[in-house]
Tab-separated table of C-alpha atoms in Angstrom:
chain	number	residue	atom	x	y	z
A	1	MET	CA	21.426	59.136	81.947
A	2	PRO	CA	23.504	57.809	84.811
A	3	GLN	CA	21.476	59.935	87.194
A	4	GLY	CA	18.455	57.755	86.496
A	5	GLN	CA	17.034	55.352	88.990
A	6	PRO	CA	16.452	51.742	88.042
A	7	ALA	CA	12.813	50.811	87.617
A	8	VAL	CA	13.151	47.699	89.739
A	9	VAL	CA	15.629	46.534	92.332
A	10	PRO	CA	16.087	42.831	91.848
A	11	ASN	CA	16.332	40.358	94.684
A	12	ASP	CA	19.638	38.955	93.444
A	13	GLY	CA	21.689	39.083	96.630
A	14	LEU	CA	23.984	41.766	95.153
A	15	THR	CA	24.710	45.148	96.666
A	16	THR	CA	23.971	48.188	94.519
A	17	ARG	CA	27.700	48.589	93.954
A	18	GLN	CA	28.169	44.957	92.964
A	19	ARG	CA	25.236	45.151	90.607
A	20	ARG	CA	26.424	48.460	89.196
A	21	ASN	CA	29.844	47.083	88.354
A	22	ARG	CA	28.596	43.863	86.830
A	23	PRO	CA	30.261	43.530	83.443
A	24	LEU	CA	27.976	44.039	80.475
A	25	VAL	CA	27.257	42.475	77.141
A	26	MET	CA	25.930	45.112	74.779
A	27	VAL	CA	24.497	44.794	71.288
A	28	HIS	CA	24.135	47.579	68.731
A	29	THR	CA	21.955	46.376	65.917
A	30	GLY	CA	19.432	47.685	63.376
A	31	VAL	CA	19.685	49.098	59.858
A	32	GLY	CA	20.547	52.670	60.825
A	33	LYS	CA	23.903	54.334	61.200
A	34	GLY	CA	25.787	54.588	64.470
A	35	LYS	CA	26.149	50.951	65.547
A	36	SER	CA	29.914	50.832	65.230
A	37	THR	CA	30.522	54.514	65.828
A	38	ALA	CA	28.711	54.259	69.166
A	39	ALA	CA	30.782	51.199	70.061
A	40	PHE	CA	33.988	53.077	69.317
A	41	GLY	CA	32.658	56.037	71.243
A	42	MET	CA	32.224	53.708	74.229
A	43	ALA	CA	35.766	52.495	73.728
A	44	LEU	CA	36.886	56.072	74.442
A	45	ARG	CA	35.331	55.786	77.879
A	46	ALA	CA	36.995	52.471	78.527
A	47	TRP	CA	40.335	53.869	77.342
A	48	ASN	CA	39.878	56.828	79.653
A	49	GLN	CA	39.460	54.444	82.604
A	50	GLY	CA	42.841	52.967	81.782
A	51	TRP	CA	41.273	49.707	80.672
A	52	PRO	CA	42.949	47.595	78.011
A	53	VAL	CA	40.724	47.674	74.929
A	54	GLY	CA	40.579	44.970	72.279
A	55	VAL	CA	38.929	45.690	68.929
A	56	PHE	CA	38.090	42.747	66.665
A	57	GLN	CA	36.893	43.802	63.253
A	58	PHE	CA	34.907	40.927	61.774
A	59	VAL	CA	34.220	42.371	58.356
A	60	LYS	CA	36.855	43.271	55.866
A	61	SER	CA	36.970	46.886	54.899
A	62	ALA	CA	39.406	48.947	52.943
A	63	LYS	CA	39.073	52.522	54.074
A	64	TRP	CA	36.119	52.062	56.350
A	65	LYS	CA	36.767	52.886	59.985
A	66	VAL	CA	40.300	54.099	59.432
A	67	GLY	CA	39.289	57.171	61.403
A	68	GLU	CA	38.379	55.184	64.482
A	69	GLU	CA	41.338	52.903	64.009
A	70	ASN	CA	43.868	55.721	63.789
A	71	ALA	CA	42.280	57.580	66.656
A	72	LEU	CA	42.261	54.572	68.972
A	73	LYS	CA	45.830	53.695	68.035
A	74	VAL	CA	47.000	57.235	68.807
A	75	LEU	CA	45.126	57.081	72.108
A	76	GLY	CA	46.521	53.664	72.957
A	77	ALA	CA	50.051	54.922	72.320
A	78	SER	CA	49.572	58.267	74.070
A	79	GLY	CA	50.823	57.135	77.453
A	80	GLU	CA	47.466	58.090	78.954
A	81	GLY	CA	44.485	55.785	79.355
A	82	GLY	CA	44.491	52.102	78.507
A	83	ARG	CA	46.260	50.292	75.734
A	84	VAL	CA	44.388	49.475	72.528
A	85	ASP	CA	44.885	46.392	70.347
A	86	TRP	CA	43.235	46.451	66.944
A	87	HIS	CA	42.675	43.092	65.254
A	88	LYS	CA	41.540	43.324	61.689
A	89	MET	CA	40.069	40.622	59.548
A	90	GLY	CA	40.687	40.698	55.824
A	91	GLU	CA	44.239	41.905	56.263
A	92	GLY	CA	44.797	38.691	58.129
A	93	TRP	CA	44.023	38.609	61.800
A	94	SER	CA	47.097	39.831	63.550
A	95	TRP	CA	47.681	36.464	65.199
A	96	ILE	CA	47.462	34.151	62.201
A	97	GLN	CA	49.399	33.720	59.013
A	98	ARG	CA	48.029	35.581	56.043
A	99	ASP	CA	46.346	33.052	53.841
A	100	ALA	CA	44.627	34.239	50.716
A	101	GLU	CA	42.929	30.871	50.353
A	102	GLN	CA	41.198	31.060	53.680
A	103	SER	CA	37.480	31.737	53.435
A	104	ASN	CA	35.819	34.582	55.285
A	105	GLU	CA	33.895	31.971	57.178
A	106	ASP	CA	37.097	30.385	58.453
A	107	LYS	CA	38.531	33.787	59.270
A	108	ALA	CA	35.470	34.699	61.284
A	109	ARG	CA	35.710	31.444	63.196
A	110	GLU	CA	39.407	31.994	63.876
A	111	GLY	CA	38.584	35.455	65.111
A	112	TRP	CA	36.021	34.080	67.518
A	113	GLU	CA	38.509	31.459	68.742
A	114	GLN	CA	40.930	34.263	69.549
A	115	VAL	CA	38.221	36.219	71.356
A	116	LYS	CA	37.515	33.103	73.425
A	117	ARG	CA	41.194	32.796	74.347
A	118	ASP	CA	41.353	36.463	75.287
A	119	LEU	CA	38.204	36.240	77.397
A	120	ALA	CA	39.604	33.198	79.212
A	121	ALA	CA	42.896	35.026	79.794
A	122	GLU	CA	41.158	38.316	80.666
A	123	THR	CA	43.398	40.064	78.143
A	124	TYR	CA	41.110	43.086	77.853
A	125	ARG	CA	38.529	44.781	79.965
A	126	PHE	CA	36.574	46.188	77.020
A	127	TYR	CA	35.958	44.304	73.778
A	128	VAL	CA	34.535	45.683	70.570
A	129	LEU	CA	33.426	42.766	68.393
A	130	ASP	CA	32.720	44.951	65.414
A	131	GLU	CA	30.276	43.520	62.844
A	132	PHE	CA	30.278	40.237	64.727
A	133	ALA	CA	26.497	40.022	64.301
A	134	TYR	CA	27.046	39.106	60.649
A	135	PRO	CA	28.936	35.817	61.108
A	136	LEU	CA	26.405	34.946	63.813
A	137	HIS	CA	23.480	35.747	61.538
A	138	TRP	CA	25.047	33.757	58.712
A	139	GLY	CA	25.621	30.783	60.995
A	140	TRP	CA	29.397	30.854	60.583
A	141	VAL	CA	29.800	31.092	64.340
A	142	ASP	CA	27.332	29.361	66.639
A	143	THR	CA	25.283	31.878	68.628
A	144	ALA	CA	24.526	29.405	71.413
A	145	GLU	CA	28.226	28.873	71.965
A	146	VAL	CA	28.863	32.619	71.985
A	147	VAL	CA	26.163	33.128	74.602
A	148	GLU	CA	27.577	30.344	76.720
A	149	VAL	CA	31.126	31.686	76.526
A	150	LEU	CA	29.968	35.215	77.342
A	151	ALA	CA	27.815	33.987	80.228
A	152	ASN	CA	30.780	32.207	81.771
A	153	ARG	CA	33.503	34.764	81.071
A	154	PRO	CA	35.634	35.433	84.134
A	155	GLY	CA	36.364	38.719	85.865
A	156	SER	CA	35.072	42.081	84.718
A	157	GLN	CA	35.047	42.138	80.944
A	158	HIS	CA	32.621	44.287	78.970
A	159	VAL	CA	31.741	43.205	75.460
A	160	VAL	CA	29.975	45.213	72.774
A	161	ILE	CA	28.831	43.476	69.592
A	162	THR	CA	27.709	45.399	66.522
A	163	GLY	CA	26.036	44.596	63.229
A	164	ARG	CA	22.664	44.218	61.572
A	165	ASN	CA	20.474	41.219	62.280
A	166	ALA	CA	21.884	40.322	65.670
A	167	PRO	CA	20.341	36.923	66.501
A	168	ALA	CA	17.404	36.967	68.911
A	169	GLU	CA	19.174	34.513	71.191
A	170	LEU	CA	22.048	36.975	71.624
A	171	CYS	CA	19.733	39.931	72.188
A	172	GLU	CA	17.796	38.036	74.827
A	173	PHE	CA	21.011	37.294	76.647
A	174	ALA	CA	22.573	40.768	76.333
A	175	ASP	CA	22.310	43.320	79.124
A	176	LEU	CA	21.833	46.190	76.717
A	177	VAL	CA	20.458	46.162	73.201
A	178	THR	CA	20.086	49.284	71.120
A	179	ASP	CA	18.425	49.249	67.746
A	180	MET	CA	19.676	51.978	65.435
A	181	SER	CA	16.817	52.762	63.060
A	182	LYS	CA	17.216	54.708	59.898
A	183	VAL	CA	14.853	57.626	59.775
A	184	ARG	CA	16.569	59.479	56.974
A	185	HIS	CA	19.819	58.858	55.155
A	186	PRO	CA	21.695	60.927	52.549
A	187	MET	CA	21.795	57.891	50.251
A	188	ASP	CA	18.029	58.214	49.907
A	189	ALA	CA	18.714	61.585	48.317
A	190	GLY	CA	21.293	60.127	45.966
A	191	GLN	CA	24.321	61.074	48.063
A	192	LYS	CA	27.093	58.514	48.432
A	193	GLY	CA	29.282	58.081	51.488
A	194	GLN	CA	32.053	60.602	52.020
A	195	ARG	CA	35.320	60.721	53.879
A	196	GLY	CA	35.229	62.077	57.378
A	197	ILE	CA	31.656	60.901	57.686
A	198	GLU	CA	31.434	57.278	56.596
A	199	TRP	CA	35.052	56.439	57.317
B	1	MET	CA	27.974	50.963	54.058
B	2	PRO	CA	29.884	53.290	51.780
B	3	GLN	CA	29.927	50.587	49.105
B	4	GLY	CA	26.171	50.981	48.737
B	5	GLN	CA	24.567	52.575	45.761
B	6	PRO	CA	22.070	55.363	46.220
B	7	ALA	CA	18.490	54.370	45.489
B	8	VAL	CA	17.887	57.430	43.369
B	9	VAL	CA	20.116	59.838	41.527
B	10	PRO	CA	18.558	63.248	41.858
B	11	ASN	CA	18.363	65.740	39.051
B	12	ASP	CA	20.056	68.466	41.073
B	13	GLY	CA	22.713	69.593	38.643
B	14	LEU	CA	25.497	68.265	40.867
B	15	THR	CA	28.183	65.787	39.882
B	16	THR	CA	28.429	62.617	41.956
B	17	ARG	CA	31.538	64.048	43.587
B	18	GLN	CA	29.882	67.359	44.377
B	19	ARG	CA	26.888	65.573	45.797
B	20	ARG	CA	29.078	63.176	47.763
B	21	ASN	CA	30.988	65.966	49.423
B	22	ARG	CA	27.966	68.065	50.244
B	23	PRO	CA	28.200	68.914	53.936
B	24	LEU	CA	25.691	67.127	56.134
B	25	VAL	CA	23.377	67.889	58.995
B	26	MET	CA	22.880	64.752	61.062
B	27	VAL	CA	20.529	64.074	63.962
B	28	HIS	CA	20.839	61.273	66.526
B	29	THR	CA	17.638	61.049	68.485
B	30	GLY	CA	15.466	58.469	70.282
B	31	VAL	CA	15.349	57.103	73.826
B	32	GLY	CA	18.071	54.496	73.408
B	33	LYS	CA	21.767	54.684	74.159
B	34	GLY	CA	24.371	55.643	71.605
B	35	LYS	CA	23.230	59.056	70.404
B	36	SER	CA	26.184	60.968	71.788
B	37	THR	CA	28.648	58.104	71.662
B	38	ALA	CA	27.997	57.705	67.938
B	39	ALA	CA	28.475	61.445	67.447
B	40	PHE	CA	31.830	61.305	69.234
B	41	GLY	CA	32.722	58.222	67.228
B	42	MET	CA	32.091	60.272	64.084
B	43	ALA	CA	34.285	63.003	65.497
B	44	LEU	CA	37.143	60.481	65.417
B	45	ARG	CA	36.717	60.223	61.663
B	46	ALA	CA	36.669	63.983	61.278
B	47	TRP	CA	39.755	64.314	63.462
B	48	ASN	CA	41.481	61.669	61.368
B	49	GLN	CA	40.831	63.771	58.256
B	50	GLY	CA	42.668	66.626	59.899
B	51	TRP	CA	39.478	68.638	60.236
B	52	PRO	CA	39.062	71.079	63.100
B	53	VAL	CA	36.385	69.693	65.402
B	54	GLY	CA	34.183	71.780	67.691
B	55	VAL	CA	32.204	70.099	70.451
B	56	PHE	CA	29.443	72.074	72.142
B	57	GLN	CA	27.975	70.310	75.138
B	58	PHE	CA	24.528	71.737	75.762
B	59	VAL	CA	23.646	69.897	78.952
B	60	LYS	CA	25.589	70.206	82.143
B	61	SER	CA	27.131	67.024	83.396
B	62	ALA	CA	29.645	66.298	86.094
B	63	LYS	CA	31.369	63.067	85.226
B	64	TRP	CA	29.358	62.221	82.175
B	65	LYS	CA	31.330	62.100	78.938
B	66	VAL	CA	34.682	62.719	80.570
B	67	GLY	CA	35.911	59.703	78.630
B	68	GLU	CA	35.078	61.220	75.287
B	69	GLU	CA	36.273	64.623	76.416
B	70	ASN	CA	39.664	63.375	77.576
B	71	ALA	CA	40.082	61.200	74.519
B	72	LEU	CA	39.262	63.979	72.077
B	73	LYS	CA	41.514	66.408	73.941
B	74	VAL	CA	44.413	63.950	73.816
B	75	LEU	CA	43.757	63.428	70.101
B	76	GLY	CA	43.486	67.155	69.436
B	77	ALA	CA	46.831	67.721	71.154
B	78	SER	CA	48.564	64.689	69.608
B	79	GLY	CA	50.048	66.538	66.664
B	80	GLU	CA	48.145	64.202	64.328
B	81	GLY	CA	44.696	64.794	62.912
B	82	GLY	CA	42.694	67.961	63.428
B	83	ARG	CA	42.452	70.187	66.449
B	84	VAL	CA	39.592	69.724	68.904
B	85	ASP	CA	37.879	72.475	70.880
B	86	TRP	CA	35.552	71.377	73.649
B	87	HIS	CA	32.992	73.893	74.851
B	88	LYS	CA	31.120	72.877	77.926
B	89	MET	CA	27.994	74.367	79.337
B	90	GLY	CA	27.477	74.352	83.073
B	91	GLU	CA	31.117	75.079	83.765
B	92	GLY	CA	30.547	78.256	81.853
B	93	TRP	CA	30.941	78.231	78.130
B	94	SER	CA	34.571	78.831	77.472
B	95	TRP	CA	33.911	82.196	75.791
B	96	ILE	CA	31.708	83.841	78.418
B	97	GLN	CA	32.196	84.952	81.958
B	98	ARG	CA	31.118	82.421	84.544
B	99	ASP	CA	27.870	83.601	86.027
B	100	ALA	CA	26.129	81.455	88.589
B	101	GLU	CA	23.006	83.530	88.185
B	102	GLN	CA	22.620	82.781	84.534
B	103	SER	CA	19.793	80.369	83.744
B	104	ASN	CA	20.326	77.215	81.723
B	105	GLU	CA	18.001	78.714	79.161
B	106	ASP	CA	20.248	81.755	78.756
B	107	LYS	CA	23.325	79.538	78.645
B	108	ALA	CA	21.834	77.405	75.901
B	109	ARG	CA	20.996	80.522	73.906
B	110	GLU	CA	24.509	81.875	74.371
B	111	GLY	CA	25.870	78.541	73.212
B	112	TRP	CA	23.791	78.698	70.068
B	113	GLU	CA	24.911	82.287	69.417
B	114	GLN	CA	28.508	81.076	69.558
B	115	VAL	CA	27.741	78.199	67.210
B	116	LYS	CA	26.237	80.732	64.806
B	117	ARG	CA	29.391	82.854	64.957
B	118	ASP	CA	31.578	79.805	64.385
B	119	LEU	CA	29.484	78.636	61.445
B	120	ALA	CA	29.684	82.109	59.898
B	121	ALA	CA	33.467	82.157	60.437
B	122	GLU	CA	33.880	78.510	59.350
B	123	THR	CA	35.844	77.891	62.539
B	124	TYR	CA	35.327	74.121	62.371
B	125	ARG	CA	34.627	71.555	59.741
B	126	PHE	CA	32.831	69.138	62.081
B	127	TYR	CA	30.490	70.247	64.856
B	128	VAL	CA	29.050	68.097	67.627
B	129	LEU	CA	26.098	69.939	69.161
B	130	ASP	CA	25.689	67.466	71.958
B	131	GLU	CA	22.254	67.323	73.588
B	132	PHE	CA	21.212	70.336	71.538
B	133	ALA	CA	17.861	68.657	70.834
B	134	TYR	CA	16.808	69.420	74.418
B	135	PRO	CA	16.916	73.247	74.273
B	136	LEU	CA	15.196	73.003	70.901
B	137	HIS	CA	12.510	70.709	72.288
B	138	TRP	CA	12.026	72.966	75.276
B	139	GLY	CA	11.712	76.014	73.040
B	140	TRP	CA	14.747	77.748	74.542
B	141	VAL	CA	16.271	78.027	71.090
B	142	ASP	CA	14.064	78.523	68.051
B	143	THR	CA	14.171	75.504	65.745
B	144	ALA	CA	13.129	77.507	62.689
B	145	GLU	CA	16.108	79.800	63.195
B	146	VAL	CA	18.453	76.847	63.643
B	147	VAL	CA	17.235	75.293	60.401
B	148	GLU	CA	17.655	78.582	58.569
B	149	VAL	CA	21.176	79.112	59.885
B	150	LEU	CA	22.176	75.542	59.046
B	151	ALA	CA	20.630	75.780	55.577
B	152	ASN	CA	22.668	78.896	54.828
B	153	ARG	CA	25.951	77.941	56.469
B	154	PRO	CA	28.921	78.632	54.208
B	155	GLY	CA	31.618	76.239	53.035
B	156	SER	CA	31.845	72.591	54.009
B	157	GLN	CA	30.763	72.242	57.615
B	158	HIS	CA	29.215	69.034	58.942
B	159	VAL	CA	26.947	69.293	61.955
B	160	VAL	CA	25.676	66.476	64.151
B	161	ILE	CA	22.990	67.194	66.728
B	162	THR	CA	22.110	64.740	69.479
B	163	GLY	CA	19.379	64.374	72.062
B	164	ARG	CA	15.932	62.949	72.639
B	165	ASN	CA	12.879	64.545	71.115
B	166	ALA	CA	14.590	66.268	68.224
B	167	PRO	CA	11.919	68.551	66.738
B	168	ALA	CA	10.222	67.268	63.590
B	169	GLU	CA	11.135	70.451	61.739
B	170	LEU	CA	14.821	69.737	62.335
B	171	CYS	CA	14.513	66.070	61.360
B	172	GLU	CA	12.762	66.989	58.125
B	173	PHE	CA	15.580	69.345	57.261
B	174	ALA	CA	18.457	67.044	58.273
B	175	ASP	CA	20.289	64.902	55.724
B	176	LEU	CA	20.587	61.970	58.103
B	177	VAL	CA	18.415	61.058	61.071
B	178	THR	CA	19.025	58.002	63.192
B	179	ASP	CA	16.660	56.963	65.937
B	180	MET	CA	18.340	55.016	68.711
B	181	SER	CA	15.674	52.745	70.219
B	182	LYS	CA	16.033	51.004	73.511
B	183	VAL	CA	15.463	47.303	73.164
B	184	ARG	CA	16.953	46.310	76.481
B	185	HIS	CA	18.828	48.298	79.094
B	186	PRO	CA	20.625	47.223	82.291
B	187	MET	CA	18.587	49.724	84.269
B	188	ASP	CA	15.535	47.593	83.567
B	189	ALA	CA	17.279	44.860	85.541
B	190	GLY	CA	18.018	47.192	88.421
B	191	GLN	CA	21.567	48.002	87.359
B	192	LYS	CA	22.725	51.588	87.598
B	193	GLY	CA	25.185	53.284	85.289
B	194	GLN	CA	28.859	52.471	85.758
B	195	ARG	CA	32.161	54.099	84.941
B	196	GLY	CA	33.769	53.154	81.677
B	197	ILE	CA	30.329	52.471	80.250
B	198	GLU	CA	28.072	55.424	80.968
B	199	TRP	CA	30.869	57.979	81.283
């Protein structure tokens, strides 16, 4: 709750306001549901502040997340709040030629290269790197480089990274890490995913 | 992931499709971030299906969640997707007279009475009972009654309940329970909540 008081006040030479507005790196990991949905929920807040929002979807999906995608596109085009750019892997990143021969590994790396360019240019103020934990976990993108780029990003750019198995090195660096644990899931009772809920 | 296969196929007399489309009760609990944000992220999917969405905010908050509220209101009024009704406690539920004398306990109970009426009338297809775990935990609203009402709700109405300390009786009944655990939080490093992130 925002009303809460921090447990410690660090001796970092920052005022409370400076510290409060420090841009964040956030990680949503774990095997439970809600990692991406919470990230998109946060994007609503960023949109509401008028911040430009960049979504980078690092895992191909057919119908998955169309709800969030449509909603954020309608919001971005509403004339209120910030603009929203949605970059989707698997349909070709929006900035590269479609190339059926390109491996997912290459696509993930190209996606990260674009994120780096956008961070350097301060294109967005809020980034959702959706499912980015997977290419990190698989070693397709180097976690140490990601941490270094994030640590040195200019200006005030918040970044939220989702996906299972977020590398420890990333979690140690991140300002906020939430682990979504599965306590109970309909699939355990033989129920498959359904529209409106899973996508 | 919706691509996943259920671990068991129950002998419940339902077809896969019937079972798939069975309406769900979902609980987001735990001390970590993301409980409400994930619920509002799910609401985007429901909205995108054209479903009427009812949000019932059970804890008063000034600036908290204005991002989600504004976003869902803009979406609800966009002419696309479903309509969104946002019922807020603390500013007076929208259906009762403002009464400064009324206790939070009474307000929470009135909120639940309205939810019961809406479930009976099938007013919405997706309900966010935000922070509803608190009045349950505090005993203001009877969990056994909530479970009974949810178990007997008509039609196809999904309900997501958020908040710390969701009662065990509710979690045992729910189809999906996710526990959001705090691994690391900026407040531990002396950083207070900030706009665009916490609200």
